[in-house]
CSV table of C-alpha atoms in Angstrom, one decimal:
chain,number,residue,atom,x,y,z
H,3,MET,CA,-0.1,0.0,0.0
H,4,ASN,CA,1.2,3.5,-0.7
H,5,GLU,CA,2.2,5.6,2.2
H,6,MET,CA,-0.2,8.5,2.5
H,7,LYS,CA,1.3,11.9,1.7
H,8,LEU,CA,0.8,15.0,3.6
H,9,LEU,CA,0.2,16.9,0.4
H,10,GLU,CA,-0.6,15.3,-2.9
H,11,ILE,CA,-1.3,17.2,-6.1
H,12,LYS,CA,-2.6,15.4,-9.2
H,13,ASP,CA,-2.9,16.7,-12.8
H,14,LEU,CA,-3.6,20.2,-11.6
H,15,ASN,CA,-4.3,23.0,-14.0
H,16,LYS,CA,-5.3,26.5,-13.4
H,17,SER,CA,-6.3,29.1,-16.0
H,18,PHE,CA,-7.5,32.7,-15.6
H,19,ASP,CA,-9.7,33.5,-18.6
H,20,ASP,CA,-7.7,32.2,-21.5
H,21,LYS,CA,-4.4,32.3,-19.8
H,22,GLN,CA,-3.0,29.1,-18.4
H,23,ILE,CA,-1.1,29.8,-15.2
H,24,LEU,CA,-0.4,26.3,-13.9
H,25,LYS,CA,0.2,23.2,-16.3
H,26,ASP,CA,-0.3,19.6,-15.3
H,27,ILE,CA,1.2,20.0,-11.8
H,28,ASN,CA,2.0,16.6,-10.1
H,29,LEU,CA,3.8,16.6,-6.8
H,30,SER,CA,3.7,15.2,-3.3
H,31,ILE,CA,5.2,16.2,0.0
H,32,SER,CA,5.8,13.9,2.9
H,33,GLU,CA,5.7,14.6,6.6
H,34,GLY,CA,8.6,16.2,8.4
H,35,LYS,CA,10.1,18.1,5.4
H,36,ILE,CA,11.2,21.6,4.7
H,37,VAL,CA,10.5,22.1,1.0
H,38,GLY,CA,11.6,25.1,-1.1
H,39,LEU,CA,9.2,26.2,-3.9
H,40,LEU,CA,11.7,28.0,-6.1
H,41,GLY,CA,10.9,30.1,-9.1
H,42,LYS,CA,11.2,33.5,-10.7
H,43,ASN,CA,8.6,36.1,-10.2
H,44,GLY,CA,5.5,35.1,-12.2
H,45,ALA,CA,6.4,31.5,-12.3
H,46,GLY,CA,3.2,30.5,-10.7
H,47,LYS,CA,4.3,30.0,-7.0
H,48,THR,CA,1.6,32.1,-5.4
H,49,THR,CA,-1.1,30.6,-7.5
H,50,LEU,CA,-0.1,27.1,-6.6
H,51,ILE,CA,0.0,28.1,-2.9
H,52,LYS,CA,-3.4,29.7,-3.1
H,53,LEU,CA,-4.8,26.4,-4.6
H,54,ILE,CA,-3.2,24.4,-1.8
H,55,ASN,CA,-5.0,26.8,0.7
H,56,ASP,CA,-8.3,26.4,-1.2
H,57,LEU,CA,-8.4,30.1,-1.9
H,58,LEU,CA,-8.7,29.4,-5.6
H,59,THR,CA,-10.5,26.6,-7.4
H,60,PRO,CA,-8.6,24.3,-9.8
H,61,THR,CA,-9.6,24.4,-13.5
H,62,SER,CA,-8.9,20.7,-13.4
H,63,GLY,CA,-7.1,18.1,-11.2
H,64,THR,CA,-7.0,17.7,-7.4
H,65,VAL,CA,-5.2,18.9,-4.3
H,66,MET,CA,-5.3,16.5,-1.4
H,67,ILE,CA,-4.2,17.0,2.3
H,68,LYS,CA,-3.7,13.8,4.2
H,69,GLY,CA,-5.8,12.0,1.7
H,70,GLU,CA,-8.7,14.4,1.7
H,71,LYS,CA,-9.6,17.1,-0.8
H,72,VAL,CA,-8.8,20.6,0.4
H,73,GLY,CA,-11.5,22.5,2.1
H,74,VAL,CA,-12.7,23.5,5.6
H,75,GLU,CA,-10.8,20.6,7.2
H,76,SER,CA,-7.5,21.3,5.5
H,77,LYS,CA,-7.5,24.9,6.5
H,78,LYS,CA,-7.5,23.8,10.2
H,79,VAL,CA,-4.2,22.0,9.6
H,80,ILE,CA,-2.4,24.4,7.3
H,81,SER,CA,-0.9,27.6,8.7
H,82,TYR,CA,-0.4,30.0,5.8
H,83,LEU,CA,1.8,33.1,5.6
H,84,PRO,CA,0.5,35.1,2.5
H,85,GLU,CA,2.7,37.2,0.5
H,86,ARG,CA,0.8,40.4,1.3
H,87,THR,CA,-0.4,41.4,4.8
H,88,TYR,CA,-3.9,41.3,5.6
H,89,LEU,CA,-3.7,42.6,9.2
H,90,ASN,CA,-5.3,45.8,10.2
H,91,LYS,CA,-2.3,48.2,10.9
H,92,GLN,CA,-4.2,50.1,13.5
H,93,MET,CA,-4.1,47.1,15.8
H,94,LYS,CA,-1.6,46.6,18.5
H,95,VAL,CA,0.5,43.4,18.4
H,96,SER,CA,-1.3,42.2,21.6
H,97,GLU,CA,-4.7,42.7,19.9
H,98,VAL,CA,-3.6,40.8,16.8
H,99,ILE,CA,-2.5,37.9,19.1
H,100,ASP,CA,-5.9,37.9,20.8
H,101,TYR,CA,-7.6,37.9,17.4
H,102,PHE,CA,-5.6,34.9,16.2
H,103,ALA,CA,-6.3,33.1,19.5
H,104,ASP,CA,-10.0,33.6,19.0
H,105,PHE,CA,-9.9,32.6,15.4
H,106,TYR,CA,-7.8,29.4,15.5
H,107,ASP,CA,-8.3,26.6,18.0
H,108,ASN,CA,-4.7,25.5,17.5
H,109,PHE,CA,-3.1,28.8,18.3
H,110,ASP,CA,-0.6,28.6,21.1
H,111,ILE,CA,-0.7,32.1,22.7
H,112,GLU,CA,2.2,31.4,25.2
H,113,LYS,CA,4.4,30.3,22.3
H,114,ALA,CA,3.5,33.5,20.4
H,115,LYS,CA,4.4,35.6,23.4
H,116,LYS,CA,7.7,33.8,23.8
H,117,LEU,CA,8.6,34.3,20.1
H,118,LEU,CA,7.8,38.0,20.2
H,119,ILE,CA,10.3,38.3,23.1
H,120,ASP,CA,12.9,36.3,21.3
H,121,LEU,CA,12.5,38.5,18.2
H,122,ASP,CA,12.7,41.7,20.2
H,123,LEU,CA,9.2,42.8,19.4
H,124,ASP,CA,7.0,45.0,21.6
H,125,ILE,CA,3.5,43.6,22.2
H,126,ASN,CA,2.1,47.0,23.0
H,127,GLN,CA,3.2,48.5,19.8
H,128,LYS,CA,0.8,49.4,16.9
H,129,LEU,CA,1.6,47.6,13.6
H,130,SER,CA,1.4,50.9,11.8
H,131,LYS,CA,4.4,52.2,13.9
H,132,MET,CA,6.6,49.2,13.0
H,133,SER,CA,9.1,48.9,10.2
H,134,LYS,CA,8.3,46.5,7.4
H,135,GLY,CA,10.8,44.0,8.8
H,136,MET,CA,9.2,44.1,12.1
H,137,GLN,CA,5.7,43.6,10.7
H,138,GLU,CA,7.0,40.6,8.8
H,139,LYS,CA,8.4,39.1,12.0
H,140,VAL,CA,5.0,39.6,13.7
H,141,GLN,CA,3.3,37.8,10.9
H,142,LEU,CA,5.7,34.9,11.0
H,143,VAL,CA,5.2,34.7,14.8
H,144,LEU,CA,1.4,34.4,14.2
H,145,VAL,CA,1.9,31.7,11.6
H,146,MET,CA,4.5,29.7,13.5
H,147,SER,CA,2.5,29.8,16.8
H,148,ARG,CA,-0.3,27.6,15.3
H,149,ILE,CA,0.1,23.9,15.9
H,150,ALA,CA,-0.3,22.8,12.3
H,151,ASP,CA,0.6,19.9,10.0
H,152,LEU,CA,1.6,22.1,7.1
H,153,TYR,CA,3.2,25.6,7.2
H,154,ILE,CA,3.1,27.5,3.9
H,155,LEU,CA,5.2,30.6,3.8
H,156,ASP,CA,4.9,32.7,0.7
H,157,GLU,CA,8.0,34.9,0.3
H,158,PRO,CA,8.7,35.2,4.1
H,159,LEU,CA,12.0,37.0,3.4
H,160,GLY,CA,10.6,39.6,0.9
H,161,GLY,CA,11.3,43.0,2.5
H,162,VAL,CA,13.8,42.2,5.2
H,163,ASP,CA,17.5,42.8,5.6
H,164,PRO,CA,19.9,39.8,5.6
H,165,ALA,CA,20.4,39.8,9.5
H,166,THR,CA,16.6,39.6,9.9
H,167,ARG,CA,16.5,36.9,7.2
H,168,ASP,CA,18.7,34.7,9.4
H,169,TYR,CA,16.5,35.4,12.4
H,170,ILE,CA,13.4,34.4,10.4
H,171,LEU,CA,15.0,31.1,9.1
H,172,ASP,CA,16.0,30.2,12.7
H,173,THR,CA,12.5,30.9,13.9
H,174,ILE,CA,11.2,28.6,11.1
H,175,LEU,CA,13.7,25.9,11.9
H,176,THR,CA,13.1,25.7,15.6
H,177,ASN,CA,9.3,26.2,15.6
H,178,PHE,CA,7.8,23.7,13.3
H,179,ASN,CA,6.6,20.7,15.3
H,180,ASP,CA,7.7,17.2,14.8
H,181,GLY,CA,6.0,15.5,11.7
H,182,ALA,CA,4.9,18.9,10.3
H,183,SER,CA,6.1,20.1,7.0
H,184,VAL,CA,7.0,23.5,5.8
H,185,ILE,CA,6.8,24.9,2.2
H,186,ILE,CA,8.7,28.1,1.6
H,187,SER,CA,8.3,29.9,-1.6
H,188,THR,CA,11.0,32.4,-2.6
H,189,HIS,CA,13.3,33.6,-5.3
H,190,LEU,CA,15.9,34.4,-2.6
H,191,ILE,CA,17.5,30.9,-3.0
H,192,SER,CA,20.9,31.5,-1.5
H,193,ASP,CA,19.6,32.9,1.7
H,194,ILE,CA,17.4,29.9,2.4
H,195,GLU,CA,18.9,26.7,0.9
H,196,ARG,CA,20.8,25.6,3.9
H,197,ILE,CA,17.7,24.7,5.7
H,198,LEU,CA,15.9,22.9,2.9
H,199,ASP,CA,15.3,19.1,2.6
H,200,GLU,CA,13.8,19.2,-0.8
H,201,VAL,CA,13.6,21.7,-3.6
H,202,ILE,CA,10.9,22.1,-6.2
H,203,PHE,CA,11.8,24.3,-9.3
H,204,ILE,CA,8.8,25.9,-10.9
H,205,ASP,CA,8.9,27.8,-14.2
H,206,LYS,CA,6.2,29.1,-16.5
H,207,GLY,CA,3.6,27.2,-14.6
H,208,LYS,CA,5.3,23.9,-14.8
H,209,ILE,CA,7.2,21.8,-12.2
H,210,ILE,CA,10.7,21.4,-13.7
H,211,LEU,CA,12.4,19.4,-10.9
H,212,GLN,CA,11.7,18.0,-7.5
H,213,SER,CA,14.8,16.7,-5.6
H,214,ASP,CA,16.5,16.1,-2.3
H,215,ALA,CA,18.6,19.3,-1.8
H,216,ASP,CA,21.9,17.6,-0.8
H,217,LYS,CA,21.6,15.0,-3.5
H,218,LEU,CA,21.2,17.7,-6.1
H,219,ARG,CA,24.3,19.5,-4.7
H,220,ASN,CA,26.3,16.3,-4.7
H,221,LYS,CA,25.3,15.5,-8.3
H,222,GLU,CA,26.0,19.0,-9.7
H,223,LYS,CA,28.7,20.0,-7.4
H,224,LEU,CA,27.0,23.5,-7.1
H,225,SER,CA,24.8,25.3,-4.8
H,226,ILE,CA,21.0,25.2,-5.4
H,227,ASP,CA,21.2,28.9,-6.2
H,228,GLU,CA,23.7,28.3,-9.0
H,229,ILE,CA,21.9,25.3,-10.4
H,230,PHE,CA,18.7,27.4,-10.5
H,231,ARG,CA,20.5,30.3,-12.2
H,232,ARG,CA,22.0,28.1,-14.8
H,233,MET,CA,18.8,26.3,-15.5
H,234,PHE,CA,16.9,29.5,-16.0
H,235,LYS,CA,19.6,31.9,-17.0
H,236,CYS,CA,18.4,34.8,-14.8
C,6,MET,CA,30.7,29.6,18.0
C,7,GLU,CA,29.2,30.6,14.6
C,8,PHE,CA,28.9,27.8,12.1
C,9,THR,CA,29.2,28.7,8.5
C,10,PHE,CA,28.1,26.5,5.6
C,11,ASP,CA,29.3,26.6,2.0
C,12,ASN,CA,26.1,26.1,-0.2
C,13,ASN,CA,28.1,24.3,-2.9
C,14,ILE,CA,28.8,21.3,-0.7
C,15,PRO,CA,26.1,19.0,0.7
C,16,ILE,CA,25.2,20.4,4.2
C,17,TYR,CA,25.3,17.0,5.9
C,18,ILE,CA,29.0,16.5,4.8
C,19,GLN,CA,29.9,19.8,6.4
C,20,LEU,CA,28.1,18.8,9.6
C,21,LEU,CA,30.0,15.6,9.5
C,22,GLU,CA,33.3,17.5,9.4
C,23,TYR,CA,32.2,19.7,12.4
C,24,MET,CA,31.2,16.5,14.3
C,25,LYS,CA,34.5,14.9,13.6
C,26,ILE,CA,36.4,17.8,15.0
C,27,TYR,CA,34.2,17.7,18.1
C,28,LEU,CA,35.2,14.0,18.6
C,29,ILE,CA,38.8,14.5,17.9
C,30,SER,CA,39.2,17.5,20.1
C,31,GLY,CA,37.4,15.8,22.9
C,32,VAL,CA,34.3,18.2,23.2
C,33,PHE,CA,32.6,14.8,23.3
C,34,LYS,CA,34.6,12.1,24.8
C,35,SER,CA,34.6,8.3,24.4
C,36,GLY,CA,31.5,6.9,26.0
C,37,ASP,CA,29.8,10.4,26.4
C,38,LYS,CA,26.1,10.8,25.7
C,39,LEU,CA,25.4,13.1,22.8
C,40,PRO,CA,22.8,15.9,22.6
C,41,SER,CA,19.5,15.0,20.7
C,42,VAL,CA,19.2,15.5,17.0
C,43,ARG,CA,17.0,18.5,17.7
C,44,GLU,CA,19.5,20.1,20.1
C,45,PHE,CA,22.3,19.6,17.5
C,46,ALA,CA,20.1,21.1,14.8
C,47,THR,CA,19.4,24.1,16.9
C,48,THR,CA,23.1,24.6,17.7
C,49,PHE,CA,24.3,24.4,14.1
C,50,LYS,CA,21.1,26.1,12.8
C,51,VAL,CA,20.3,23.4,10.3
C,52,ASN,CA,17.4,21.3,9.4
C,53,PRO,CA,16.9,18.3,11.9
C,54,ASN,CA,16.7,15.9,9.0
C,55,THR,CA,20.1,17.0,7.6
C,56,MET,CA,21.5,16.6,11.2
C,57,GLN,CA,20.0,13.2,11.4
C,58,LYS,CA,21.8,12.2,8.1
C,59,ALA,CA,25.1,13.4,9.5
C,60,LEU,CA,24.7,11.5,12.7
C,61,ALA,CA,23.6,8.4,10.7
C,62,GLU,CA,26.9,8.6,8.7
C,63,LEU,CA,28.9,9.0,11.9
C,64,GLU,CA,27.0,5.9,13.2
C,65,SER,CA,27.8,3.9,10.0
C,66,MET,CA,31.5,4.8,10.6
C,67,LYS,CA,31.1,3.3,14.2
C,68,LEU,CA,32.2,6.6,15.7
C,69,ILE,CA,28.9,6.9,17.6
C,70,TYR,CA,26.2,4.3,18.5
C,71,THR,CA,22.5,4.4,19.4
C,72,GLU,CA,21.4,2.9,22.7
C,73,ARG,CA,17.8,1.9,22.1
C,74,THR,CA,15.4,4.4,23.5
C,75,ASN,CA,18.3,6.1,25.4
C,76,GLY,CA,20.0,8.3,22.8
C,77,LYS,CA,23.3,8.4,21.0
C,78,TYR,CA,26.7,7.9,22.5
C,79,VAL,CA,30.3,8.3,21.4
C,80,THR,CA,32.0,5.0,20.8
C,81,LYS,CA,33.7,3.3,23.8
C,82,ASP,CA,36.5,2.3,21.5
C,83,SER,CA,38.9,5.2,22.0
C,84,LYS,CA,41.2,3.8,19.5
C,85,LEU,CA,38.7,4.7,16.7
C,86,ILE,CA,38.9,8.3,17.8
C,87,GLU,CA,42.7,8.2,17.9
C,88,LYS,CA,42.7,6.8,14.4
C,89,LEU,CA,40.4,9.6,13.2
C,90,LYS,CA,42.6,12.2,14.8
C,91,ASP,CA,45.7,10.6,13.1
C,92,GLU,CA,44.0,10.6,9.7
C,93,TYR,CA,42.8,14.2,10.2
C,94,ALA,CA,46.3,15.4,11.3
C,95,ILE,CA,47.8,13.7,8.2
C,96,THR,CA,45.4,15.4,5.9
C,97,LEU,CA,46.2,18.8,7.4
C,98,ALA,CA,50.0,18.1,7.2
C,99,LYS,CA,49.8,17.0,3.6
C,100,SER,CA,47.9,20.1,2.6
C,101,TYR,CA,50.6,22.3,4.3
C,102,PHE,CA,53.3,20.6,2.4
C,103,GLN,CA,51.4,20.8,-0.9
C,104,GLY,CA,51.0,24.6,-0.4
C,105,MET,CA,54.7,24.9,0.4
C,106,ARG,CA,55.7,22.8,-2.6
C,107,ARG,CA,53.6,25.2,-4.8
C,108,ILE,CA,55.9,28.1,-3.8
C,109,GLY,CA,59.0,26.0,-4.4
C,110,LEU,CA,59.9,24.7,-1.0
C,111,GLY,CA,60.8,21.1,-0.1
C,112,LYS,CA,59.9,19.1,3.0
C,113,ALA,CA,63.1,20.0,4.9
C,114,ASP,CA,62.6,23.7,4.3
C,115,SER,CA,58.9,23.5,5.1
C,116,ILE,CA,59.7,22.0,8.5
C,117,LYS,CA,62.2,24.7,9.3
C,118,TYR,CA,59.4,27.2,8.7
C,119,LEU,CA,57.1,25.3,11.0
C,120,GLU,CA,59.7,25.3,13.7
C,121,GLY,CA,60.3,29.0,13.3
C,122,ILE,CA,56.7,29.9,14.0
C,123,ASP,CA,55.6,30.9,17.5
C,124,GLU,CA,52.3,29.5,18.4
């Protein structure tokens, strides 16, 4: 019998009007992995992530979480960091924490408070008074404080400086629970590749490659970043 | 200590090197209990799966062993660690002589340079 995958995508296609954004996507992700979804801007990363989060409907094909089609149940076990913030900037950090605790049964409020302290964030500060980097940290704290089976982080390093990037990576590494998996989408490959188990290259709406990160390095004798650059000449 | 990793080389191989130096230099001694995979992963700031892979490699080299349910330990066979130290020292010495040869210095001269250096 096949081992049940945490995430399984079969023959997935997505079009907007006449434009096909994703083409014949087939992929699966096991438990306990950190996976990099790597592609240039416009490759289809965010569309794929939105389909996994059931925020878009496939044109054809299926997305399954733990053997069930995505929907209300899968949303409970996926903790999702969107590319753009949806938080009300007039709220204080403490209010956002309460809001999340209300909304999600699996939100660990103690963990959130601890992470805020670790990342040097003031719980009484308004989001609007924070720098972009600080706001991104707050969002990450919210997402990583949920006890989930799958964490999906869409460009978590977007607007932050390199020092903060390391902070964010360490927070991801030390805060996903045993057996959970993490999907990180980014085009900033060199910053992130050291923590990845697996890499998925996506280009023009197609999966070009899925591989164990160290095996790929061993085979090509290059960094993932360099392999990616050579493959897509960017 | 800050650990740095070269993205061009598999991370588990670099972890293996760090671990070997820990064993050779006696940070973990023969028979010592090792921290858990998670603890190591936090220290090195790497993925726990990658850490696990490095430890599995050390285990297959018999340098560490797993006691069922109890965790991982450094081998009780201290000769294995001595041998590892010996091999490592030879590799370092060879690379020194290689470097010296590249600038036209033979073994005898190279040793003179070594002796002239205050540690």
